[in-house]
């Protein structure tokens, strides 16, 4: 994390992959989620920590 923003460290995105498909994730800053378009899931980021649990993920539509 940076000193100026207590949010998600975008450098962490390079190391994280979808726990279902093992594909890359995209960062949705507005919703504070990491999105796996392949799996159709969005993983929440809470207090700067990505919650990579399938049970915590939100299902997304293909057109989101």
mmCIF file of N, CA, C and O in Angstrom:
data_model
loop_
_atom_site.group_PDB
_atom_site.id
_atom_site.type_symbol
_atom_site.label_atom_id
_atom_site.label_comp_id
_atom_site.label_asym_id
_atom_site.label_seq_id
_atom_site.Cartn_x
_atom_site.Cartn_y
_atom_site.Cartn_z
ATOM 1 N N UNK A 1 0.832 -1.182 0.000
ATOM 2 C CA UNK A 1 0.000 0.000 0.000
ATOM 3 C C UNK A 1 0.873 1.240 0.000
ATOM 4 O O UNK A 1 1.978 1.212 0.513
ATOM 5 N N UNK A 2 0.321 2.290 -0.519
ATOM 6 C CA UNK A 2 1.049 3.545 -0.503
ATOM 7 C C UNK A 2 0.686 4.327 0.741
ATOM 8 O O UNK A 2 -0.334 4.080 1.373
ATOM 9 N N UNK A 3 1.506 5.309 1.072
ATOM 10 C CA UNK A 3 1.225 6.139 2.236
ATOM 11 C C UNK A 3 0.044 7.075 1.984
ATOM 12 O O UNK A 3 -0.591 7.524 2.920
ATOM 13 N N UNK A 4 -0.238 7.384 0.732
ATOM 14 C CA UNK A 4 -1.284 8.349 0.415
ATOM 15 C C UNK A 4 -2.665 7.722 0.311
ATOM 16 O O UNK A 4 -3.644 8.413 0.453
ATOM 17 N N UNK A 5 -2.753 6.449 0.043
ATOM 18 C CA UNK A 5 -4.061 5.817 -0.133
ATOM 19 C C UNK A 5 -4.121 4.502 0.630
ATOM 20 O O UNK A 5 -3.291 3.630 0.416
ATOM 21 N N UNK A 6 -5.100 4.348 1.511
ATOM 22 C CA UNK A 6 -5.208 3.110 2.277
ATOM 23 C C UNK A 6 -5.886 1.980 1.504
ATOM 24 O O UNK A 6 -6.134 0.934 2.046
ATOM 25 N N UNK A 7 -6.190 2.187 0.223
ATOM 26 C CA UNK A 7 -6.901 1.197 -0.575
ATOM 27 C C UNK A 7 -6.027 0.075 -1.072
ATOM 28 O O UNK A 7 -4.940 -0.187 -0.566
ATOM 29 N N UNK A 8 -6.500 -0.585 -2.095
ATOM 30 C CA UNK A 8 -5.857 -1.754 -2.691
ATOM 31 C C UNK A 8 -4.546 -1.388 -3.375
ATOM 32 O O UNK A 8 -4.467 -0.413 -4.111
ATOM 33 N N UNK A 9 -3.505 -2.162 -3.133
ATOM 34 C CA UNK A 9 -2.211 -1.971 -3.790
ATOM 35 C C UNK A 9 -2.272 -2.647 -5.155
ATOM 36 O O UNK A 9 -2.283 -3.865 -5.260
ATOM 37 N N UNK A 10 -2.300 -1.848 -6.208
ATOM 38 C CA UNK A 10 -2.459 -2.389 -7.560
ATOM 39 C C UNK A 10 -1.297 -3.281 -7.975
ATOM 40 O O UNK A 10 -1.450 -4.120 -8.844
ATOM 41 N N UNK A 11 -0.149 -3.145 -7.348
ATOM 42 C CA UNK A 11 0.974 -4.032 -7.656
ATOM 43 C C UNK A 11 0.666 -5.476 -7.263
ATOM 44 O O UNK A 11 1.211 -6.416 -7.829
ATOM 45 N N UNK A 12 -0.218 -5.636 -6.293
ATOM 46 C CA UNK A 12 -0.617 -6.976 -5.856
ATOM 47 C C UNK A 12 -1.360 -7.710 -6.979
ATOM 48 O O UNK A 12 -1.340 -8.933 -7.054
ATOM 49 N N UNK A 13 -2.004 -6.943 -7.855
ATOM 50 C CA UNK A 13 -2.772 -7.531 -8.949
ATOM 51 C C UNK A 13 -1.897 -8.418 -9.845
ATOM 52 O O UNK A 13 -2.363 -9.418 -10.379
ATOM 53 N N UNK A 14 -0.633 -8.072 -9.983
ATOM 54 C CA UNK A 14 0.281 -8.858 -10.811
ATOM 55 C C UNK A 14 0.487 -10.264 -10.256
ATOM 56 O O UNK A 14 0.769 -11.196 -11.006
ATOM 57 N N UNK A 15 0.343 -10.434 -8.953
ATOM 58 C CA UNK A 15 0.600 -11.725 -8.309
ATOM 59 C C UNK A 15 -0.665 -12.565 -8.128
ATOM 60 O O UNK A 15 -0.580 -13.769 -7.914
ATOM 61 N N UNK A 16 -1.829 -11.935 -8.223
ATOM 62 C CA UNK A 16 -3.076 -12.653 -7.967
ATOM 63 C C UNK A 16 -3.696 -13.198 -9.244
ATOM 64 O O UNK A 16 -3.634 -12.557 -10.290
ATOM 65 N N UNK A 17 -4.304 -14.367 -9.132
ATOM 66 C CA UNK A 17 -5.059 -14.963 -10.233
ATOM 67 C C UNK A 17 -6.388 -15.460 -9.677
ATOM 68 O O UNK A 17 -6.545 -15.633 -8.474
ATOM 69 N N UNK A 18 -7.319 -15.700 -10.566
ATOM 70 C CA UNK A 18 -8.619 -16.226 -10.173
ATOM 71 C C UNK A 18 -8.429 -17.610 -9.541
ATOM 72 O O UNK A 18 -7.763 -18.473 -10.125
ATOM 73 N N UNK A 19 -9.018 -17.857 -8.370
ATOM 74 C CA UNK A 19 -8.875 -19.168 -7.740
ATOM 75 C C UNK A 19 -9.640 -20.273 -8.470
ATOM 76 O O UNK A 19 -9.387 -21.449 -8.234
ATOM 77 N N UNK A 20 -10.540 -19.919 -9.366
ATOM 78 C CA UNK A 20 -11.319 -20.902 -10.109
ATOM 79 C C UNK A 20 -10.623 -21.274 -11.412
ATOM 80 O O UNK A 20 -10.399 -22.451 -11.709
ATOM 81 N N UNK A 21 -10.261 -20.255 -12.201
ATOM 82 C CA UNK A 21 -9.731 -20.493 -13.549
ATOM 83 C C UNK A 21 -8.224 -20.290 -13.664
ATOM 84 O O UNK A 21 -7.647 -20.635 -14.685
ATOM 85 N N UNK A 22 -7.619 -19.702 -12.660
ATOM 86 C CA UNK A 22 -6.178 -19.383 -12.652
ATOM 87 C C UNK A 22 -5.803 -18.407 -13.765
ATOM 88 O O UNK A 22 -4.671 -18.415 -14.243
ATOM 89 N N UNK A 23 -6.764 -17.568 -14.165
ATOM 90 C CA UNK A 23 -6.507 -16.533 -15.166
ATOM 91 C C UNK A 23 -6.328 -15.188 -14.468
ATOM 92 O O UNK A 23 -6.607 -15.045 -13.268
ATOM 93 N N UNK A 24 -5.881 -14.202 -15.240
ATOM 94 C CA UNK A 24 -5.642 -12.883 -14.674
ATOM 95 C C UNK A 24 -6.949 -12.208 -14.266
ATOM 96 O O UNK A 24 -8.027 -12.560 -14.748
ATOM 97 N N UNK A 25 -6.817 -11.250 -13.376
ATOM 98 C CA UNK A 25 -7.952 -10.499 -12.862
ATOM 99 C C UNK A 25 -7.833 -9.049 -13.292
ATOM 100 O O UNK A 25 -6.736 -8.549 -13.529
ATOM 101 N N UNK A 26 -8.966 -8.370 -13.374
ATOM 102 C CA UNK A 26 -8.936 -6.932 -13.618
ATOM 103 C C UNK A 26 -9.473 -6.228 -12.382
ATOM 104 O O UNK A 26 -10.289 -6.776 -11.638
ATOM 105 N N UNK A 27 -8.996 -5.004 -12.172
ATOM 106 C CA UNK A 27 -9.341 -4.239 -10.980
ATOM 107 C C UNK A 27 -10.459 -3.262 -11.308
ATOM 108 O O UNK A 27 -10.344 -2.453 -12.217
ATOM 109 N N UNK A 28 -11.545 -3.341 -10.565
ATOM 110 C CA UNK A 28 -12.657 -2.403 -10.691
ATOM 111 C C UNK A 28 -12.597 -1.474 -9.480
ATOM 112 O O UNK A 28 -13.049 -1.821 -8.388
ATOM 113 N N UNK A 29 -12.009 -0.287 -9.691
ATOM 114 C CA UNK A 29 -11.809 0.650 -8.586
ATOM 115 C C UNK A 29 -13.128 1.178 -8.039
ATOM 116 O O UNK A 29 -13.265 1.383 -6.830
ATOM 117 N N UNK A 30 -14.106 1.396 -8.904
ATOM 118 C CA UNK A 30 -15.390 1.946 -8.466
ATOM 119 C C UNK A 30 -16.102 1.000 -7.505
ATOM 120 O O UNK A 30 -16.695 1.436 -6.519
ATOM 121 N N UNK A 31 -16.040 -0.288 -7.779
ATOM 122 C CA UNK A 31 -16.722 -1.279 -6.928
ATOM 123 C C UNK A 31 -15.798 -1.925 -5.909
ATOM 124 O O UNK A 31 -16.241 -2.735 -5.101
ATOM 125 N N UNK A 32 -14.491 -1.604 -5.990
ATOM 126 C CA UNK A 32 -13.499 -2.224 -5.115
ATOM 127 C C UNK A 32 -13.598 -3.738 -5.185
ATOM 128 O O UNK A 32 -13.826 -4.446 -4.201
ATOM 129 N N UNK A 33 -13.395 -4.230 -6.418
ATOM 130 C CA UNK A 33 -13.443 -5.666 -6.676
ATOM 131 C C UNK A 33 -12.341 -6.057 -7.648
ATOM 132 O O UNK A 33 -11.882 -5.242 -8.444
ATOM 133 N N UNK A 34 -11.958 -7.313 -7.579
ATOM 134 C CA UNK A 34 -11.109 -7.937 -8.584
ATOM 135 C C UNK A 34 -12.016 -8.834 -9.402
ATOM 136 O O UNK A 34 -12.720 -9.692 -8.850
ATOM 137 N N UNK A 35 -12.007 -8.649 -10.714
ATOM 138 C CA UNK A 35 -12.967 -9.306 -11.583
ATOM 139 C C UNK A 35 -12.299 -10.384 -12.426
ATOM 140 O O UNK A 35 -11.269 -10.137 -13.070
ATOM 141 N N UNK A 36 -12.890 -11.562 -12.414
ATOM 142 C CA UNK A 36 -12.497 -12.645 -13.298
ATOM 143 C C UNK A 36 -13.597 -12.777 -14.347
ATOM 144 O O UNK A 36 -14.666 -13.325 -14.079
ATOM 145 N N UNK A 37 -13.331 -12.228 -15.533
ATOM 146 C CA UNK A 37 -14.324 -12.306 -16.601
ATOM 147 C C UNK A 37 -14.506 -13.747 -17.073
ATOM 148 O O UNK A 37 -15.614 -14.143 -17.445
ATOM 149 N N UNK A 38 -13.449 -14.541 -17.018
ATOM 150 C CA UNK A 38 -13.512 -15.935 -17.439
ATOM 151 C C UNK A 38 -14.468 -16.736 -16.554
ATOM 152 O O UNK A 38 -15.283 -17.509 -17.044
ATOM 153 N N UNK A 39 -14.382 -16.528 -15.246
ATOM 154 C CA UNK A 39 -15.232 -17.252 -14.304
ATOM 155 C C UNK A 39 -16.573 -16.562 -14.075
ATOM 156 O O UNK A 39 -17.493 -17.163 -13.531
ATOM 157 N N UNK A 40 -16.670 -15.290 -14.465
ATOM 158 C CA UNK A 40 -17.895 -14.543 -14.223
ATOM 159 C C UNK A 40 -18.079 -14.199 -12.760
ATOM 160 O O UNK A 40 -19.199 -14.162 -12.252
ATOM 161 N N UNK A 41 -16.963 -13.937 -12.074
ATOM 162 C CA UNK A 41 -17.001 -13.643 -10.640
ATOM 163 C C UNK A 41 -16.256 -12.355 -10.338
ATOM 164 O O UNK A 41 -15.280 -12.012 -11.012
ATOM 165 N N UNK A 42 -16.708 -11.666 -9.304
ATOM 166 C CA UNK A 42 -16.038 -10.471 -8.811
ATOM 167 C C UNK A 42 -15.732 -10.682 -7.331
ATOM 168 O O UNK A 42 -16.635 -10.957 -6.534
ATOM 169 N N UNK A 43 -14.459 -10.571 -6.989
ATOM 170 C CA UNK A 43 -14.007 -10.796 -5.622
ATOM 171 C C UNK A 43 -13.873 -9.449 -4.913
ATOM 172 O O UNK A 43 -13.211 -8.547 -5.425
ATOM 173 N N UNK A 44 -14.474 -9.298 -3.726
ATOM 174 C CA UNK A 44 -14.449 -8.002 -3.043
ATOM 175 C C UNK A 44 -13.074 -7.673 -2.472
ATOM 176 O O UNK A 44 -12.273 -8.560 -2.160
ATOM 177 N N UNK A 45 -12.831 -6.375 -2.344
ATOM 178 C CA UNK A 45 -11.640 -5.876 -1.660
ATOM 179 C C UNK A 45 -12.155 -5.139 -0.431
ATOM 180 O O UNK A 45 -12.913 -4.184 -0.551
ATOM 181 N N UNK A 46 -11.756 -5.592 0.732
ATOM 182 C CA UNK A 46 -12.217 -4.990 1.985
ATOM 183 C C UNK A 46 -11.016 -4.465 2.754
ATOM 184 O O UNK A 46 -10.099 -5.231 3.048
ATOM 185 N N UNK A 47 -11.044 -3.179 3.042
ATOM 186 C CA UNK A 47 -9.958 -2.518 3.771
ATOM 187 C C UNK A 47 -8.611 -2.776 3.110
ATOM 188 O O UNK A 47 -7.605 -3.007 3.776
ATOM 189 N N UNK A 48 -8.621 -2.777 1.767
ATOM 190 C CA UNK A 48 -7.386 -2.955 1.011
ATOM 191 C C UNK A 48 -6.958 -4.398 0.835
ATOM 192 O O UNK A 48 -5.931 -4.670 0.230
ATOM 193 N N UNK A 49 -7.743 -5.343 1.337
ATOM 194 C CA UNK A 49 -7.384 -6.763 1.271
ATOM 195 C C UNK A 49 -8.339 -7.486 0.331
ATOM 196 O O UNK A 49 -9.554 -7.495 0.549
ATOM 197 N N UNK A 50 -7.800 -8.095 -0.739
ATOM 198 C CA UNK A 50 -8.671 -8.862 -1.639
ATOM 199 C C UNK A 50 -9.134 -10.155 -0.962
ATOM 200 O O UNK A 50 -8.336 -10.885 -0.390
ATOM 201 N N UNK A 51 -10.433 -10.395 -1.031
ATOM 202 C CA UNK A 51 -11.027 -11.603 -0.445
ATOM 203 C C UNK A 51 -11.220 -12.596 -1.587
ATOM 204 O O UNK A 51 -12.177 -12.517 -2.339
ATOM 205 N N UNK A 52 -10.295 -13.540 -1.708
ATOM 206 C CA UNK A 52 -10.258 -14.448 -2.849
ATOM 207 C C UNK A 52 -10.965 -15.771 -2.561
ATOM 208 O O UNK A 52 -10.563 -16.824 -3.039
ATOM 209 N N UNK A 53 -12.045 -15.711 -1.803
ATOM 210 C CA UNK A 53 -12.829 -16.899 -1.491
ATOM 211 C C UNK A 53 -14.022 -16.982 -2.444
ATOM 212 O O UNK A 53 -14.748 -15.994 -2.626
ATOM 213 N N UNK A 54 -14.233 -18.130 -3.022
ATOM 214 C CA UNK A 54 -15.317 -18.310 -3.985
ATOM 215 C C UNK A 54 -16.666 -18.013 -3.337
ATOM 216 O O UNK A 54 -17.540 -17.397 -3.954
ATOM 217 N N UNK A 55 -16.833 -18.388 -2.069
ATOM 218 C CA UNK A 55 -18.095 -18.134 -1.366
ATOM 219 C C UNK A 55 -18.366 -16.640 -1.161
ATOM 220 O O UNK A 55 -19.505 -16.248 -0.946
ATOM 221 N N UNK A 56 -17.341 -15.820 -1.202
ATOM 222 C CA UNK A 56 -17.486 -14.374 -0.996
ATOM 223 C C UNK A 56 -17.643 -13.628 -2.327
ATOM 224 O O UNK A 56 -17.961 -12.445 -2.353
ATOM 225 N N UNK A 57 -17.403 -14.300 -3.444
ATOM 226 C CA UNK A 57 -17.443 -13.653 -4.756
ATOM 227 C C UNK A 57 -18.880 -13.381 -5.192
ATOM 228 O O UNK A 57 -19.806 -14.100 -4.834
ATOM 229 N N UNK A 58 -19.011 -12.318 -5.988
ATOM 230 C CA UNK A 58 -20.297 -11.940 -6.574
ATOM 231 C C UNK A 58 -20.317 -12.425 -8.004
ATOM 232 O O UNK A 58 -19.343 -12.260 -8.736
ATOM 233 N N UNK A 59 -21.418 -13.057 -8.402
ATOM 234 C CA UNK A 59 -21.541 -13.487 -9.795
ATOM 235 C C UNK A 59 -21.841 -12.268 -10.649
ATOM 236 O O UNK A 59 -22.650 -11.425 -10.268
ATOM 237 N N UNK A 60 -21.177 -12.179 -11.779
ATOM 238 C CA UNK A 60 -21.399 -11.055 -12.690
ATOM 239 C C UNK A 60 -21.970 -11.581 -14.006
ATOM 240 O O UNK A 60 -21.783 -12.741 -14.362
ATOM 241 N N UNK A 61 -22.654 -10.699 -14.688
ATOM 242 C CA UNK A 61 -23.176 -11.040 -16.006
ATOM 243 C C UNK A 61 -22.069 -10.856 -17.030
ATOM 244 O O UNK A 61 -21.144 -10.081 -16.834
ATOM 245 N N UNK A 62 -22.189 -11.531 -18.142
ATOM 246 C CA UNK A 62 -21.180 -11.458 -19.200
ATOM 247 C C UNK A 62 -21.031 -10.054 -19.766
ATOM 248 O O UNK A 62 -19.970 -9.692 -20.249
ATOM 249 N N UNK A 63 -22.075 -9.241 -19.685
ATOM 250 C CA UNK A 63 -22.014 -7.895 -20.264
ATOM 251 C C UNK A 63 -21.553 -6.825 -19.283
ATOM 252 O O UNK A 63 -21.499 -5.669 -19.628
ATOM 253 N N UNK A 64 -21.200 -7.179 -18.045
ATOM 254 C CA UNK A 64 -20.704 -6.192 -17.070
ATOM 255 C C UNK A 64 -19.346 -5.684 -17.438
ATOM 256 O O UNK A 64 -18.499 -6.331 -17.922
#
